[in-house]
Amino acid sequence: MAVAALRAWGRVGRGAGGGLAGARRAFLGDAPLVWPGGSSSSSSSSKKAAASGRSLSTSPALLLAVRRFTDKHEWISVENGIGTVGISNFAQEALGDVVYCSLPEIGTKLNKQDEFGALESVKAASELYSPLTGEVTEINTALAEQPGMVNKSCYQDGWLIKMTVDNPSEFDELMSEDAYEKYIKSIE
């Protein structure tokens, strides 16, 4: 669904037939907008939208999550107050084939920059540090059987932990993807 939204948005301003309205039509068709809670600009359009099953939601789940990085090569993306943490592509390449993941227990409280685990590879071992303050809500249990997922899919299936975000301002202090790329180039 997000891909379709991006494609429709990409057509805005390139003759998509009416700017934002054209993008909305490309994504939702001609169904009227229905706002969260079911209200719309007219009751008849609300009934039509309900019948078509289409609605417009402002859910953060529809937005692309922004990934931020630490200087120790962990990344975090936050959605609905829960941060997903992993290591960067740069870090997994430097480590080599990951053969073991040591992760914390669910419920572990972490402060920003606290050590929360380690990754072991055929080349080295590396400690893991929390990018934010929060509590561990989930660990990637699949890594116990398949630690190599950290190498194969470090930004998706190879995530390490999920955690609450106790201090959202800490997220803004982390490096953006562009800043992290510049940081990597400066240390190479």
GROMACS .gro file of C-alpha atoms in nm, residues 20-154:
model
  135
   20LEU     CA    1  -0.299   1.641  -0.501
   21ALA     CA    2  -0.649   1.548  -0.616
   22GLY     CA    3  -0.496   1.350  -0.905
   23ALA     CA    4  -0.262   1.169  -0.669
   24ARG     CA    5  -0.554   1.090  -0.438
   25ARG     CA    6  -0.755   0.953  -0.731
   26ALA     CA    7  -0.457   0.746  -0.846
   27PHE     CA    8  -0.425   0.593  -0.502
   28LEU     CA    9  -0.784   0.572  -0.375
   29GLY     CA   10  -0.985   0.585  -0.697
   30ASP     CA   11  -1.292   0.810  -0.697
   31ALA     CA   12  -1.408   0.712  -0.349
   32PRO     CA   13  -1.470   1.014  -0.126
   33LEU     CA   14  -1.237   1.081   0.164
   34VAL     CA   15  -1.343   0.933   0.496
   35TRP     CA   16  -1.154   1.062   0.796
   36PRO     CA   17  -1.065   0.849   1.101
   37GLY     CA   18  -1.381   0.792   1.301
   38GLY     CA   19  -1.590   0.765   0.986
   39SER     CA   20  -1.678   1.133   0.938
   40SER     CA   21  -1.669   1.294   0.596
   41SER     CA   22  -1.774   1.615   0.430
   42SER     CA   23  -2.119   1.471   0.350
   43SER     CA   24  -2.316   1.180   0.487
   44SER     CA   25  -2.396   1.036   0.141
   45SER     CA   26  -2.027   1.028   0.048
   46SER     CA   27  -1.957   0.856   0.380
   47LYS     CA   28  -2.202   0.581   0.287
   48LYS     CA   29  -2.042   0.542  -0.057
   49ALA     CA   30  -1.695   0.517   0.098
   50ALA     CA   31  -1.812   0.260   0.348
   51ALA     CA   32  -1.962   0.057   0.065
   52SER     CA   33  -1.643   0.075  -0.140
   53GLY     CA   34  -1.426  -0.014   0.161
   54ARG     CA   35  -1.188   0.273   0.096
   55SER     CA   36  -1.088   0.532   0.351
   56LEU     CA   37  -0.808   0.775   0.421
   57SER     CA   38  -0.630   0.728   0.752
   58THR     CA   39  -0.363   0.938   0.913
   59SER     CA   40  -0.207   0.630   1.069
   60PRO     CA   41   0.171   0.659   1.124
   61ALA     CA   42   0.195   0.301   0.996
   62LEU     CA   43   0.139   0.436   0.645
   63LEU     CA   44   0.437   0.667   0.669
   64LEU     CA   45   0.786   0.545   0.594
   65ALA     CA   46   0.985   0.500   0.914
   66VAL     CA   47   1.294   0.718   0.941
   67ARG     CA   48   1.612   0.536   1.035
   68ARG     CA   49   1.870   0.709   1.258
   69PHE     CA   50   2.223   0.595   1.340
   70THR     CA   51   2.473   0.604   1.627
   71ASP     CA   52   2.847   0.655   1.598
   72LYS     CA   53   2.882   0.292   1.711
   73HIS     CA   54   2.691   0.176   1.401
   74GLU     CA   55   2.355   0.082   1.552
   75TRP     CA   56   2.039   0.205   1.381
   76ILE     CA   57   1.688   0.263   1.512
   77SER     CA   58   1.356   0.336   1.346
   78VAL     CA   59   1.053   0.430   1.556
   79GLU     CA   60   0.690   0.354   1.482
   80ASN     CA   61   0.404   0.408   1.728
   81GLY     CA   62   0.647   0.468   2.016
   82ILE     CA   63   0.840   0.141   1.963
   83GLY     CA   64   1.196   0.149   1.830
   84THR     CA   65   1.341  -0.130   1.620
   85VAL     CA   66   1.720  -0.159   1.663
   86GLY     CA   67   1.982  -0.325   1.445
   87ILE     CA   68   2.334  -0.275   1.314
   88SER     CA   69   2.424  -0.086   0.999
   89ASN     CA   70   2.538  -0.239   0.673
   90PHE     CA   71   2.882  -0.089   0.738
   91ALA     CA   72   2.900  -0.273   1.073
   92GLN     CA   73   2.784  -0.609   0.940
   93GLU     CA   74   3.035  -0.590   0.655
   94ALA     CA   75   3.315  -0.507   0.900
   95LEU     CA   76   3.217  -0.796   1.129
   96GLY     CA   77   3.194  -1.061   0.860
   97ASP     CA   78   2.970  -1.367   0.895
   98VAL     CA   79   2.779  -1.339   1.225
   99VAL     CA   80   2.768  -1.677   1.401
  100TYR     CA   81   2.618  -1.584   1.741
  101CYS     CA   82   2.392  -1.312   1.883
  102SER     CA   83   2.374  -1.236   2.255
  103LEU     CA   84   2.061  -1.030   2.321
  104PRO     CA   85   1.899  -0.899   2.643
  105GLU     CA   86   1.586  -1.034   2.808
  106ILE     CA   87   1.249  -0.873   2.745
  107GLY     CA   88   1.187  -0.615   3.017
  108THR     CA   89   1.551  -0.505   3.039
  109LYS     CA   90   1.566  -0.130   3.099
  110LEU     CA   91   1.833   0.050   2.899
  111ASN     CA   92   1.976   0.397   2.908
  112LYS     CA   93   2.111   0.560   2.596
  113GLN     CA   94   2.454   0.408   2.513
  114ASP     CA   95   2.414   0.115   2.759
  115GLU     CA   96   2.563  -0.212   2.637
  116PHE     CA   97   2.278  -0.456   2.569
  117GLY     CA   98   2.442  -0.752   2.397
  118ALA     CA   99   2.706  -0.867   2.153
  119LEU     CA  100   2.752  -1.015   1.808
  120GLU     CA  101   3.019  -1.273   1.738
  121SER     CA  102   3.150  -1.341   1.391
  122VAL     CA  103   3.421  -1.549   1.233
  123LYS     CA  104   3.645  -1.237   1.248
  124ALA     CA  105   3.559  -1.062   1.575
  125ALA     CA  106   3.312  -0.989   1.851
  126SER     CA  107   3.136  -0.658   1.887
  127GLU     CA  108   2.931  -0.513   2.172
  128LEU     CA  109   2.590  -0.365   2.104
  129TYR     CA  110   2.484  -0.029   2.250
  130SER     CA  111   2.136   0.112   2.298
  131PRO     CA  112   2.069   0.412   2.076
  132LEU     CA  113   1.795   0.542   2.311
  133THR     CA  114   1.659   0.512   2.662
  134GLY     CA  115   1.376   0.259   2.698
  135GLU     CA  116   1.271  -0.093   2.783
  136VAL     CA  117   1.321  -0.401   2.566
  137THR     CA  118   0.980  -0.522   2.447
  138GLU     CA  119   1.088  -0.789   2.198
  139ILE     CA  120   1.399  -0.967   2.078
  140ASN     CA  121   1.451  -1.123   1.738
  141THR     CA  122   1.435  -1.489   1.844
  142ALA     CA  123   1.499  -1.603   1.485
  143LEU     CA  124   1.862  -1.491   1.526
  144ALA     CA  125   1.926  -1.775   1.774
  145GLU     CA  126   1.888  -2.025   1.488
  146GLN     CA  127   1.988  -1.796   1.201
  147PRO     CA  128   2.239  -1.533   1.321
  148GLY     CA  129   2.347  -1.480   0.959
  149MET     CA  130   2.024  -1.285   0.900
  150VAL     CA  131   2.213  -0.991   1.049
  151ASN     CA  132   2.439  -1.008   0.741
  152LYS     CA  133   2.175  -1.093   0.484
  153SER     CA  134   1.912  -0.839   0.592
  154CYS     CA  135   2.052  -0.600   0.853
   0.00000   0.00000   0.00000
